[in-house]
Short mmCIF file of C-alpha atoms and ligand atoms in Angstrom, two decimals:
data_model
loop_
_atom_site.label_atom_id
_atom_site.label_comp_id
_atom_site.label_asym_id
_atom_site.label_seq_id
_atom_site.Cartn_x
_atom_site.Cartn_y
_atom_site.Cartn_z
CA UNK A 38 -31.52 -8.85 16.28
CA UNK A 39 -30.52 -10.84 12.66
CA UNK A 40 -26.49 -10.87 12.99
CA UNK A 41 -24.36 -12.31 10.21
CA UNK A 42 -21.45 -14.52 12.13
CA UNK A 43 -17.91 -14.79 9.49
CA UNK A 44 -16.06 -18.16 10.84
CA UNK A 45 -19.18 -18.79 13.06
CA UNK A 46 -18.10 -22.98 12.73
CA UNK A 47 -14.92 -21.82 14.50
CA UNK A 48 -13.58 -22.14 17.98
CA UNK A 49 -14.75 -18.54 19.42
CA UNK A 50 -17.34 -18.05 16.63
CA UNK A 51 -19.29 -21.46 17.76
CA UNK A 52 -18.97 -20.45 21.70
CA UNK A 53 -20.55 -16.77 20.67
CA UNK A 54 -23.07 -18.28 18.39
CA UNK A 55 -24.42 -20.29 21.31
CA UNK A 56 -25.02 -17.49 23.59
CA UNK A 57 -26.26 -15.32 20.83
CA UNK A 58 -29.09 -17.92 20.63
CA UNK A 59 -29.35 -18.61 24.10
CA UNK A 60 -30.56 -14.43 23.50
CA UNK A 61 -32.40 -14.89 21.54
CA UNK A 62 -31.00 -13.12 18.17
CA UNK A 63 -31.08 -14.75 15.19
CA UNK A 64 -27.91 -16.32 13.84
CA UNK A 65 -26.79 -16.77 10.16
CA UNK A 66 -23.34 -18.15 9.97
CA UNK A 67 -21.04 -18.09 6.74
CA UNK A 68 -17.93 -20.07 7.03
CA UNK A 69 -15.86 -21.90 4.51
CA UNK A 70 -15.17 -24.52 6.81
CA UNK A 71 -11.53 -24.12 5.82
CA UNK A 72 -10.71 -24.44 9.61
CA UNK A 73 -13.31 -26.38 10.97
CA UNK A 74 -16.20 -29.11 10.01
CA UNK A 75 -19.85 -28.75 10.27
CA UNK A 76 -20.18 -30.72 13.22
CA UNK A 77 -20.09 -27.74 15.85
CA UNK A 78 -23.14 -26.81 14.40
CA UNK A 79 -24.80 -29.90 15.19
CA UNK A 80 -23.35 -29.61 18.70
CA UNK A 81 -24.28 -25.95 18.63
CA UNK A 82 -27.64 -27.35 18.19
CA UNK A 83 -27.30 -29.76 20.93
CA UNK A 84 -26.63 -27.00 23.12
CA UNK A 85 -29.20 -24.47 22.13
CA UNK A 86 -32.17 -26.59 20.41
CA UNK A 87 -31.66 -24.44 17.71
CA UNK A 88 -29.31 -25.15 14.26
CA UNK A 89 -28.09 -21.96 13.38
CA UNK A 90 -28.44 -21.32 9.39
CA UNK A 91 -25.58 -21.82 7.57
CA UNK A 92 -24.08 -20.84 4.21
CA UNK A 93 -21.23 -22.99 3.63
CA UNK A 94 -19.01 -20.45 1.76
CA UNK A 95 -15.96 -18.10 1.38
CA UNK A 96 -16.52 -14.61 2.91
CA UNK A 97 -14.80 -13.02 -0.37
CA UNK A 98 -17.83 -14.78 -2.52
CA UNK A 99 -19.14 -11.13 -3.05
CA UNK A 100 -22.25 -13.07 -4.49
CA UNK A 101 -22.80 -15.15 -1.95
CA UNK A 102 -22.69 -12.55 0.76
CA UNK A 103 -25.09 -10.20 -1.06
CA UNK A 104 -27.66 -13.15 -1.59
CA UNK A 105 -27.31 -13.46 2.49
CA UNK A 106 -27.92 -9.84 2.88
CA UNK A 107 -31.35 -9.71 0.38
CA UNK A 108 -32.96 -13.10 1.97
CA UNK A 109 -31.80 -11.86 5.81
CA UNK A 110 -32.83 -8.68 7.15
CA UNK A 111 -29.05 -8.56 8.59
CA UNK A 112 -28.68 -5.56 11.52
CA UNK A 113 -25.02 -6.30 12.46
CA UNK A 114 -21.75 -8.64 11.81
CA UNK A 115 -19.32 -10.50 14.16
CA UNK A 116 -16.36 -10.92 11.53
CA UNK A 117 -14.30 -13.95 13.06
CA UNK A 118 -13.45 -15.50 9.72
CA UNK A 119 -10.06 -15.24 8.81
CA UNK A 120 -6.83 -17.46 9.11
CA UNK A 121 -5.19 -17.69 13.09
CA UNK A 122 -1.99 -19.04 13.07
CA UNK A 123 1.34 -17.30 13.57
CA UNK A 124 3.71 -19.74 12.06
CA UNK A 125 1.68 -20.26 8.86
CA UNK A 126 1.79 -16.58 8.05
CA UNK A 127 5.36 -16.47 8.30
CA UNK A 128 5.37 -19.44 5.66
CA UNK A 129 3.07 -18.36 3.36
CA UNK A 130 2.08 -14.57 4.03
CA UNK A 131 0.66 -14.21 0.95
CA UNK A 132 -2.04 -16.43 1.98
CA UNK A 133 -2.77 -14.53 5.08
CA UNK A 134 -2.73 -11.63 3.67
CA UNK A 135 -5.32 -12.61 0.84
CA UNK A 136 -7.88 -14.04 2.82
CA UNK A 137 -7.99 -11.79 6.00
CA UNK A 138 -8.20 -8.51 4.45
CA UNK A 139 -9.58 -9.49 1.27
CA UNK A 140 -12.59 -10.94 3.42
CA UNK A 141 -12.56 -7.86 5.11
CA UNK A 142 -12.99 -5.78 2.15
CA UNK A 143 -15.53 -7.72 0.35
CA UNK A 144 -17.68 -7.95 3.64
CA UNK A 145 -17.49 -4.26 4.95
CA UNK A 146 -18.53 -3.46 0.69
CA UNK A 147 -21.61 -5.52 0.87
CA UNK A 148 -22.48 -4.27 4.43
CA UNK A 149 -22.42 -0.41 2.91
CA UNK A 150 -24.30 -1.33 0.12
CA UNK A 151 -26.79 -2.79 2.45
CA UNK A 152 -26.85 -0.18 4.67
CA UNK A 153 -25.50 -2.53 7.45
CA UNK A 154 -22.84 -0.70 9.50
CA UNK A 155 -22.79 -1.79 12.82
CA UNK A 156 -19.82 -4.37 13.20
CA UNK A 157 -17.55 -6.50 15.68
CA UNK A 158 -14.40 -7.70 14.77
CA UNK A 159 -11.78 -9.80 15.63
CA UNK A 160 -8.74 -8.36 16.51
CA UNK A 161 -5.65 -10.01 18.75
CA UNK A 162 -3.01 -8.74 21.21
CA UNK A 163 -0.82 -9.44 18.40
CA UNK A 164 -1.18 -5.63 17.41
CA UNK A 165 0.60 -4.75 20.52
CA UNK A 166 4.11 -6.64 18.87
CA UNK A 167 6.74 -6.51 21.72
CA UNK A 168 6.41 -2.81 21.89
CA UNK A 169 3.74 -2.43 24.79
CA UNK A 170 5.03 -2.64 28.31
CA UNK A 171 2.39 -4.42 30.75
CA UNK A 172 -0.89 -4.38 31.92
CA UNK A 173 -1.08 -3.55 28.00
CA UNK A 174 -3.37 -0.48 27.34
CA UNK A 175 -5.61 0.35 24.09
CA UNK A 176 -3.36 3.57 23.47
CA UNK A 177 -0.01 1.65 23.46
CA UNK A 178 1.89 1.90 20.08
CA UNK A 179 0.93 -0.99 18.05
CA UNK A 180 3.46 -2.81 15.79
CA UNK A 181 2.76 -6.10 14.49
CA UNK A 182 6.01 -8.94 14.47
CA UNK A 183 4.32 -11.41 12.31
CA UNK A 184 1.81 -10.90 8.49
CA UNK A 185 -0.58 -12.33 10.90
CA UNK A 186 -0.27 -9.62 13.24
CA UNK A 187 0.19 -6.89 10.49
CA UNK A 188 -3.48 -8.33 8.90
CA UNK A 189 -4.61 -7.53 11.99
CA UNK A 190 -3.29 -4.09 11.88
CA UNK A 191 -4.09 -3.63 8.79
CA UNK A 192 -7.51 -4.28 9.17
CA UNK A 193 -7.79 -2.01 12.23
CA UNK A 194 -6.47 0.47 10.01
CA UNK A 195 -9.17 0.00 7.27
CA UNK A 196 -11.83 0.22 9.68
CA UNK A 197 -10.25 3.26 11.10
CA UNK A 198 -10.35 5.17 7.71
CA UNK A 199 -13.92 3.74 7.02
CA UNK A 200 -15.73 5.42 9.88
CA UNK A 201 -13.16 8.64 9.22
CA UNK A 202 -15.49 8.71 5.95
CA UNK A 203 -18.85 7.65 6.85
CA UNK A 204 -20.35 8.36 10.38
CA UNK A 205 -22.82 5.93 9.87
CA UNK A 206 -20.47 2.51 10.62
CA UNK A 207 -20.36 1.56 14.29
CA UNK A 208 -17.13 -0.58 14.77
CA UNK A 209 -15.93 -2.19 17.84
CA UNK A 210 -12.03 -3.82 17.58
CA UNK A 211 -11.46 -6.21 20.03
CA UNK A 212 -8.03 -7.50 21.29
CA UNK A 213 -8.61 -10.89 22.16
CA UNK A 214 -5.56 -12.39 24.38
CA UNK A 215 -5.18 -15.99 25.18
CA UNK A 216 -8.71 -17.53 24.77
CA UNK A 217 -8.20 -20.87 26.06
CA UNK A 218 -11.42 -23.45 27.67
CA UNK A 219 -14.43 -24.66 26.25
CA UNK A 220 -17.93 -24.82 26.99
CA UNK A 221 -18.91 -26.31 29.97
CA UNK A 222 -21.15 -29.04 27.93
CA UNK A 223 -17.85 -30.34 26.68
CA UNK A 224 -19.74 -30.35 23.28
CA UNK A 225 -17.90 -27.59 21.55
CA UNK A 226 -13.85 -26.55 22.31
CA UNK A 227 -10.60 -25.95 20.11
CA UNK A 228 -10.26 -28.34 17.79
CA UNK A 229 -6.35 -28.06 16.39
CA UNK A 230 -5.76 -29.21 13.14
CA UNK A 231 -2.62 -30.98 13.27
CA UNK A 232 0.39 -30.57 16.42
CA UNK A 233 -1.11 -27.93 18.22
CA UNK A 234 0.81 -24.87 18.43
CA UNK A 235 -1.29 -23.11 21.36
CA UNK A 236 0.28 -24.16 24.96
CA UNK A 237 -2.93 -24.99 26.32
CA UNK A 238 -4.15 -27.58 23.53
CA UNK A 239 -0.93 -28.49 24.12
CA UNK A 240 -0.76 -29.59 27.26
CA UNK A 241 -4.19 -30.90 27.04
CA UNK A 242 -2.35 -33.64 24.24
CA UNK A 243 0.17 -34.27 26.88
CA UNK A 244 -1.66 -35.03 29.48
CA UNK A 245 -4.08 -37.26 27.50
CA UNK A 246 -0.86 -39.01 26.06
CA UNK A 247 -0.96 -38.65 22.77
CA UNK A 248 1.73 -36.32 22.96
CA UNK A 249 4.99 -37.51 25.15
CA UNK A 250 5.61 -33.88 26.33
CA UNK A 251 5.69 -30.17 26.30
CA UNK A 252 8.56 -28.21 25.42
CA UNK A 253 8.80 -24.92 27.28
CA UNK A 254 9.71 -22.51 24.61
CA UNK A 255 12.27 -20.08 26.98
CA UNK A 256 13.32 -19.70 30.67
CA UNK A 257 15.18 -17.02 30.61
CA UNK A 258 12.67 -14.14 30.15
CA UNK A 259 12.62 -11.25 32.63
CA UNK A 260 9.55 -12.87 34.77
CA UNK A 261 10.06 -14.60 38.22
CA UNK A 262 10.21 -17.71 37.27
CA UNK A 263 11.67 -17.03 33.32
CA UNK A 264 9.09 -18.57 31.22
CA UNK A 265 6.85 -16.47 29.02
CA UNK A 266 3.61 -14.88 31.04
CA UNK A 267 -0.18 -14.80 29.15
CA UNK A 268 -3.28 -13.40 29.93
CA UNK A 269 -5.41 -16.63 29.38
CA UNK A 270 -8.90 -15.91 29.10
CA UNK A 271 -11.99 -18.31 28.66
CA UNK A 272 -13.42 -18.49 25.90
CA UNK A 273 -16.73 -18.15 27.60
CA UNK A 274 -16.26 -14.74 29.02
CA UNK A 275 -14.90 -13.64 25.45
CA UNK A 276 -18.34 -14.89 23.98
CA UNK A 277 -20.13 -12.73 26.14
CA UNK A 278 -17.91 -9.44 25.63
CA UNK A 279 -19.25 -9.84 22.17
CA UNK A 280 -22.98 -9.83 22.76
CA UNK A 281 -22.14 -6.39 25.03
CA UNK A 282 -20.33 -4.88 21.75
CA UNK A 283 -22.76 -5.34 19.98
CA UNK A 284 -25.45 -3.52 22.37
CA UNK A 285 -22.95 -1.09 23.10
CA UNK A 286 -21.96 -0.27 19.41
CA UNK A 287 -25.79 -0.20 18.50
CA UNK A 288 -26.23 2.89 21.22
CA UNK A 289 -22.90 4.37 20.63
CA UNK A 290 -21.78 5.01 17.08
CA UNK A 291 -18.60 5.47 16.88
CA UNK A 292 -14.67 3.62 16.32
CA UNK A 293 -14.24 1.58 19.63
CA UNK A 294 -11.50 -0.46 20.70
CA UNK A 295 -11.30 -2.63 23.64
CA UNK A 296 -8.82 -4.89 24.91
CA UNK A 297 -10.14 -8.76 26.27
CA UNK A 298 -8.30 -10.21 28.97
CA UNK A 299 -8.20 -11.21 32.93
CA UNK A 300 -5.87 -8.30 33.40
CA UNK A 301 -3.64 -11.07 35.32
CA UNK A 302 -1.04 -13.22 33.70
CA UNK A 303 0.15 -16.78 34.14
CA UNK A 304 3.58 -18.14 33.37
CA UNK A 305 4.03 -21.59 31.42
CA UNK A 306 5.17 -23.25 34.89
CA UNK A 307 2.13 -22.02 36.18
CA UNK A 308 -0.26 -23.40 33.41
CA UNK A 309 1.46 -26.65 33.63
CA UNK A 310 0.83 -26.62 37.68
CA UNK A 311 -2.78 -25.36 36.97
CA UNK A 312 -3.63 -28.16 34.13
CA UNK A 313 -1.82 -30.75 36.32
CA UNK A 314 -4.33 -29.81 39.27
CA UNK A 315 -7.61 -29.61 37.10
CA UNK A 316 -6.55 -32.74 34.94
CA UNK A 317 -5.39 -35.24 37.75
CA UNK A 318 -2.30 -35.96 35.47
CA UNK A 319 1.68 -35.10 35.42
CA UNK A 320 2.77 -33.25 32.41
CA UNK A 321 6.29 -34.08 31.50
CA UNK A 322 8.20 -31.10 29.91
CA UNK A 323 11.97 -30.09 28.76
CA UNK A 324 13.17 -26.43 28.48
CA UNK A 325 13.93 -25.26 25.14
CA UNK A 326 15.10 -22.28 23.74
CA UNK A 327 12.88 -19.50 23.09
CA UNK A 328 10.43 -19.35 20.31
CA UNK A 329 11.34 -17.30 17.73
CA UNK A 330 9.26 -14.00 17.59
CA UNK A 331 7.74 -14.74 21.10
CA UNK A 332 7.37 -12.11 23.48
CA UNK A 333 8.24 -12.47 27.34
CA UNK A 334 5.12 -11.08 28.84
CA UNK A 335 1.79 -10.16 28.00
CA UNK A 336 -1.51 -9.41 29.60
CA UNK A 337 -4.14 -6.70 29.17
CA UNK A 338 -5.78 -3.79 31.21
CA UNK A 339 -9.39 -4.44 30.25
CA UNK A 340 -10.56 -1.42 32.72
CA UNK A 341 -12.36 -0.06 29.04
CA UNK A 342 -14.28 -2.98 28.60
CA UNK A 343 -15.76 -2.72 32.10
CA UNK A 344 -16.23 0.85 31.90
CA UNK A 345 -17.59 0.78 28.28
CA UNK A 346 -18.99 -2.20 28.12
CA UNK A 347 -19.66 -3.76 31.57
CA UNK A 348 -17.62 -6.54 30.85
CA UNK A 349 -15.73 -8.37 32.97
CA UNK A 350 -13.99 -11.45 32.50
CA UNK A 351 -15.47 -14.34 35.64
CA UNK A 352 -14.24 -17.42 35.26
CA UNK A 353 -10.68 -18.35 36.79
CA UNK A 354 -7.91 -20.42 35.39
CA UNK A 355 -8.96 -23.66 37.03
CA UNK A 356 -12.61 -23.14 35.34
CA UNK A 357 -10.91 -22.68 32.24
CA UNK A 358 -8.75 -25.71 32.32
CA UNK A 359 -11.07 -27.95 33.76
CA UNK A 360 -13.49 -27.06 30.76
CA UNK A 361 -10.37 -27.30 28.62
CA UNK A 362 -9.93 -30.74 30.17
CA UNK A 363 -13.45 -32.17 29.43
CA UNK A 364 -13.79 -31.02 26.51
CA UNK A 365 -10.26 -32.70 25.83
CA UNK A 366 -11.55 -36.45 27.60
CA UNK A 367 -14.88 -36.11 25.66
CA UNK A 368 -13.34 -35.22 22.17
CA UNK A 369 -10.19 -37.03 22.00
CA UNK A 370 -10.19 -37.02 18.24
CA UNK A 371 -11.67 -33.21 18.00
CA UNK A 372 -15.01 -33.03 16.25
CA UNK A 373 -14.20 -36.40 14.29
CA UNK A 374 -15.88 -37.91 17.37
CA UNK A 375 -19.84 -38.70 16.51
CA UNK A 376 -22.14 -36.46 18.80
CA UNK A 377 -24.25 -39.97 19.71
CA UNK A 378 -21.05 -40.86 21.92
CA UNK A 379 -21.03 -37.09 23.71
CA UNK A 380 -23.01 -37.18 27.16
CA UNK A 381 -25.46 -34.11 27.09
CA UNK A 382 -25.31 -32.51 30.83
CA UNK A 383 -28.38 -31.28 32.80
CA UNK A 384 -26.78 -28.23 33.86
CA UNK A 385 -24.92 -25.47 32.16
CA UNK A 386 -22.53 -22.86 33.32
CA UNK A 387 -23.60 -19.52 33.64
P1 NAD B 530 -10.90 -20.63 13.96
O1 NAD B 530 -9.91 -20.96 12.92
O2 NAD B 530 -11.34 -21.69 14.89
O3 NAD B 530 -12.20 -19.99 13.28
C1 NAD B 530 -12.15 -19.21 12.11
C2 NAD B 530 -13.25 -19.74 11.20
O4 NAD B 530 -13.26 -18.94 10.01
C3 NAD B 530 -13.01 -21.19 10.77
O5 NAD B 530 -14.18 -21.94 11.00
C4 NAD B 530 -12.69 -21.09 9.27
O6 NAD B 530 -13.19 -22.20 8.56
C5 NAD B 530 -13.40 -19.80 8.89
N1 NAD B 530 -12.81 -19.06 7.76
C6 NAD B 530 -11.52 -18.71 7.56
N2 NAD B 530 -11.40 -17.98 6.44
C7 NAD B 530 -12.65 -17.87 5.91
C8 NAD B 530 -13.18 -17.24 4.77
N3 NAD B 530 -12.40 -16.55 3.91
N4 NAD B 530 -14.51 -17.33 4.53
C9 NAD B 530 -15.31 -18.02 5.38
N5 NAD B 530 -14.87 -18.62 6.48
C10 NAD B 530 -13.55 -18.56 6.75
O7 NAD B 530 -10.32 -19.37 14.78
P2 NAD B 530 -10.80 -18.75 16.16
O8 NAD B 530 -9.83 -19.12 17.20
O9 NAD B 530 -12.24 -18.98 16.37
O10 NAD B 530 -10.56 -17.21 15.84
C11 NAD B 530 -11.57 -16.37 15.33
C12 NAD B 530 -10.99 -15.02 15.04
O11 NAD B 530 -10.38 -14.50 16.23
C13 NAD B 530 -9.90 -15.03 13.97
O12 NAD B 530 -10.06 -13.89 13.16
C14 NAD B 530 -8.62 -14.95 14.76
O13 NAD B 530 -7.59 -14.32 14.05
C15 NAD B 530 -9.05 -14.10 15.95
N6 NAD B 530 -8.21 -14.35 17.13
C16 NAD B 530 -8.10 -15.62 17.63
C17 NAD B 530 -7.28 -15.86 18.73
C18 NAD B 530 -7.12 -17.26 19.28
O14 NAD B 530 -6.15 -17.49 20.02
N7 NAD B 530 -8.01 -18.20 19.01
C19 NAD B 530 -6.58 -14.79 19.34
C20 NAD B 530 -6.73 -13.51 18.81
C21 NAD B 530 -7.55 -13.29 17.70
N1 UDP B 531 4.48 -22.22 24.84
C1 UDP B 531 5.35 -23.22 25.21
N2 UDP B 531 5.25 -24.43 24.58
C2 UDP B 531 4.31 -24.69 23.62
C3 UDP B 531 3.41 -23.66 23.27
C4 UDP B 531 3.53 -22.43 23.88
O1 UDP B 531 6.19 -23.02 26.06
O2 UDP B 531 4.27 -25.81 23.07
C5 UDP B 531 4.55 -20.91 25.51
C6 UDP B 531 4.85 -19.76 24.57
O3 UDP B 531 6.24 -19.60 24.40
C7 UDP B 531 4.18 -18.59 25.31
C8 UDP B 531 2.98 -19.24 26.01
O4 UDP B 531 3.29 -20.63 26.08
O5 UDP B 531 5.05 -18.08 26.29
C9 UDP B 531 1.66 -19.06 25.26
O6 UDP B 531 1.86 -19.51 23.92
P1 UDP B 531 0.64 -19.60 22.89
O7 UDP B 531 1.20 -20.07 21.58
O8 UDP B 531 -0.47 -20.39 23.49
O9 UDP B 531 0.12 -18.09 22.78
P2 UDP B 531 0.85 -16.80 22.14
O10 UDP B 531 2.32 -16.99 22.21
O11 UDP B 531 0.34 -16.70 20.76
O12 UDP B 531 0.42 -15.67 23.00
#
C-alpha cells in the first residue's frame, strides 16, 4: 500500500514509518520539519535500507499536497503532523489552533478530491480532560483542559461530521497515552527541543547529568503513594497499532475510535525507581507543587483495540526505559549527533 505519513520526521511518525517499511508499503512523508530535522530519515534509512521520500513542506500547502497526491498513487494517510505541547498552547493558542486543524482541513480536502478516504489520526488522552474516571473507556465524556486538547477534540469532531456525510471515509481516532522509549537500534527516539517537559525525557536528562534534577510536580493526589499515575506506553507497540488501523479501517469502513495504552499505570516514584534500575544511575528529585492543569491519574482500557484490532501493547516498562536509556547514551545531543558516531546493532527487537 502507498500511505502519505503528516509529521512522518517526528518522534512516533519516524518509529511507524520504519515498520511501515519493514512491511513493505510504500512511504511518502510530508513534514515541515518545524519539530524535527531531517536526520531521522537518514537513521530511518539506517534502519530499514530504505530512505523514505520526503516532501519537505507544510501540510496546509494545499499545492503541495495535491502535487503529492497526482505523482503518488496515495491509498491511505497517517496524519501525525501537528503541534504537541501543552504549555505552548496555553501561550499562544492561536498557533495551535491554526496549524492543527487548519492542517486537518486542508489534508482531509485534498484526500476527497482524490478520492482517498481511508485515514489514521492522531488523537491523545487529552480528550478525556479530568472528566473520565479510570481504566479510561472510549465512551467516557470527553472535555478537553488545554487548546491543545480542544484541537484534538475538535478534530475528532470534524472527522465525526465528515463520515456523517460521506460513507465513503474510513477513519480510525486513536488516543495515544504516554508514548515514552525508542527504538531498540538507539538510532531514532524523542528528541525535545529545549527543557523537556515530558517526565520521561526528563529523567533521562537527569540521569545523564545535564539536568541536576527532577521536580515531582504533586504528592498529594488521591493515588497510594500521591504522585500523578500514567499509562506509559512504548512507542514501539504504538507504531504497530497503526499498521493494524490501517488494515482494519481498509476492511471496515466506518468512524472508529480506539484508545492506546498498557491498561496499567505507573506513578512518578515508580518511573523514577524503574529508570533508576534500567539506567544504573540515582535520580535526584524535590517535591513540588502540582502542575497546573495536571490530572491525578490516568490510564486506558485498550480491551477495543484488542478486540478490534488485535492489538496489544508487549513491551514492559523496563523495555521501554532501557530503550529510552540508549537511545538517551547514544544521542546525548538529540539528532545533532552525526549518524557516523551511532553503532548500528545486528539484532533488532521484534
Ligand atoms: P513530533 O512533534 O515529534 O512530530 C510531529 C511532526 O509534525 C514534527 O516532525 C513536525 O515538524 C511536523 N509538523 C508539525 N506541524 C506540521 C505542519 N503543519 N505541516 C507539516 N509538518 C508538521 O510529535 P509526536 O510526538 O511524534 O506526535 C505526533 C502526533 O501524535 C501529534 O499530532 C501529537 O499531537 C500526537 N500525540 C502525541 C503524544 C506524545 O506524547 N508524543 C501524545 C498524544 C498525541
Ligand atoms: N511530571 C513530573 N515532573 C516532570 C514532568 C512530569 O512530576 O518534570 C509528572 C506529571 O505531573 C505527570 C507525569 O509526570 O504526573 C507525566 O507527565 P508528562 O508530562 O510526561 O505526561 P502528561 O502529564 O502529559 O500525561
Amino acid at each position: 500500500m502507498t500511505i502519505l505519513v503528516t509529521g512522518g520526521a517526528g518522534y512516533i511518525g519516524a518509529h511507524t514509518t520504519v515498520q511501515l517499511i519493514e512491511q513493505n508499503h510504500d512511504v511518502v512523508i510530508i513534514d515541515n520539519l518545524s519539530h524535527s530535522t531531517i536526520e531521522p530519515l537518514r537513521r530511518i534509512e539506517a534502519i530499514t535500507g530504505e530512505m523514505p521520500r520526503f516532501y519537505q513542506g507544510n501540510v496546509q500547502d494545499r499545492q503541495l499536497l495535491q502535487l503529492i497526491f497526482q505523482r503518488h498513487n496515495i491509498e491511505a494517510v497517517i496524519h501525525f503532523a501537528g503541534s504537541k505541547s501543552v504549555g505552548e498552547s496555553v501561550a499562544d493558542p492561536l498557533a495551535y489552533y491554526h496549524n492543527n486543524i487548519a492542517s486537518t482541513l486542508v489534508l482531509c480536502q485534498t484526500m476527497s478530491r482524490f478520492n482517498v478516504f481511508n485515514l489514521v489520526f492522531s488523537s491523545s488522552a487529552a480528550v478525556y480532560g479530568n472528566n473520565a474516571s479510570v481504566p479510561v473507556l472510549e465512551n467516557m465524556p470527553t472535555q478537553a483542559t488545554s487548546p491543545y486538547g480542544r484541537t484534538k477534540l475538535m478534530i475528532e469532531q470534524i472527522l465525526e461530521d465528515l463520515h456523517a456525510t460521506d460513507s465513503r471515509w474510513s477513519i480510525a481516532r486513536l488516543r495515544y497515552f504516554n508514548p515514552i522509549g525508542a527504538h531498540y537500534s538507539g538510532l531514532i527516539g524523542e528528541d525535545p527541543q529545549g527543557l523537556p517537559s515530558n517526565l520521561v525525557p526528563y529523567l533521562s536528562q537527569v540521569a545523564m547529568g545535564s539536568l541536576e534534577q527532577l521536580a515531582v510536580f504533586g504528592d498529594d493526589y488521591d493515588t497510594p503513594d500521591g504522585t500523578g499515575i500514567r499509562d506509559f506506553i512504548h512507542v514501539v507497540d504504538l507504531a504497530d497499532a497503526h499498521q493494524k488501523s490501517l488494515h482494519f479501517i481498509a476492511g471496515h469502513p466506518g468512524l472508529h475510535t480506539f484508545n492506546l495504552g498498557t491498561g496499567r499505570g505507573h506513578s512518578v516514584l515508580e518511573m523514577i525507581a524503574a529508570f533508576e534500575l534500567a539506567s544504573g544511575k540515582t535520580i535526584p528529585y524535590t517535591i513540588h507543587p502540582r502542575r497546573e492543569g495536571d490530572i491525578g491519574k490516568s490510564w486506558a482500557c485498550a480491551e477495543l483495540a484488542k478486540a478490534k484490532l488485535g492489538w496489544q501493547a508487549k513491551r514492559t516498562l523496563q523495555q521501554m526505559l532501557q530503550d529510552a536509556w540508549r537511545w538517551q547514551l547514544q544521542n546525548p545531543e538529540g539528532y545533532e549527533q552525526p549518524l557516523l558516531n551511532q553503532p548500528i546493532p545486528l539484532r533488532m527487537a521484534s
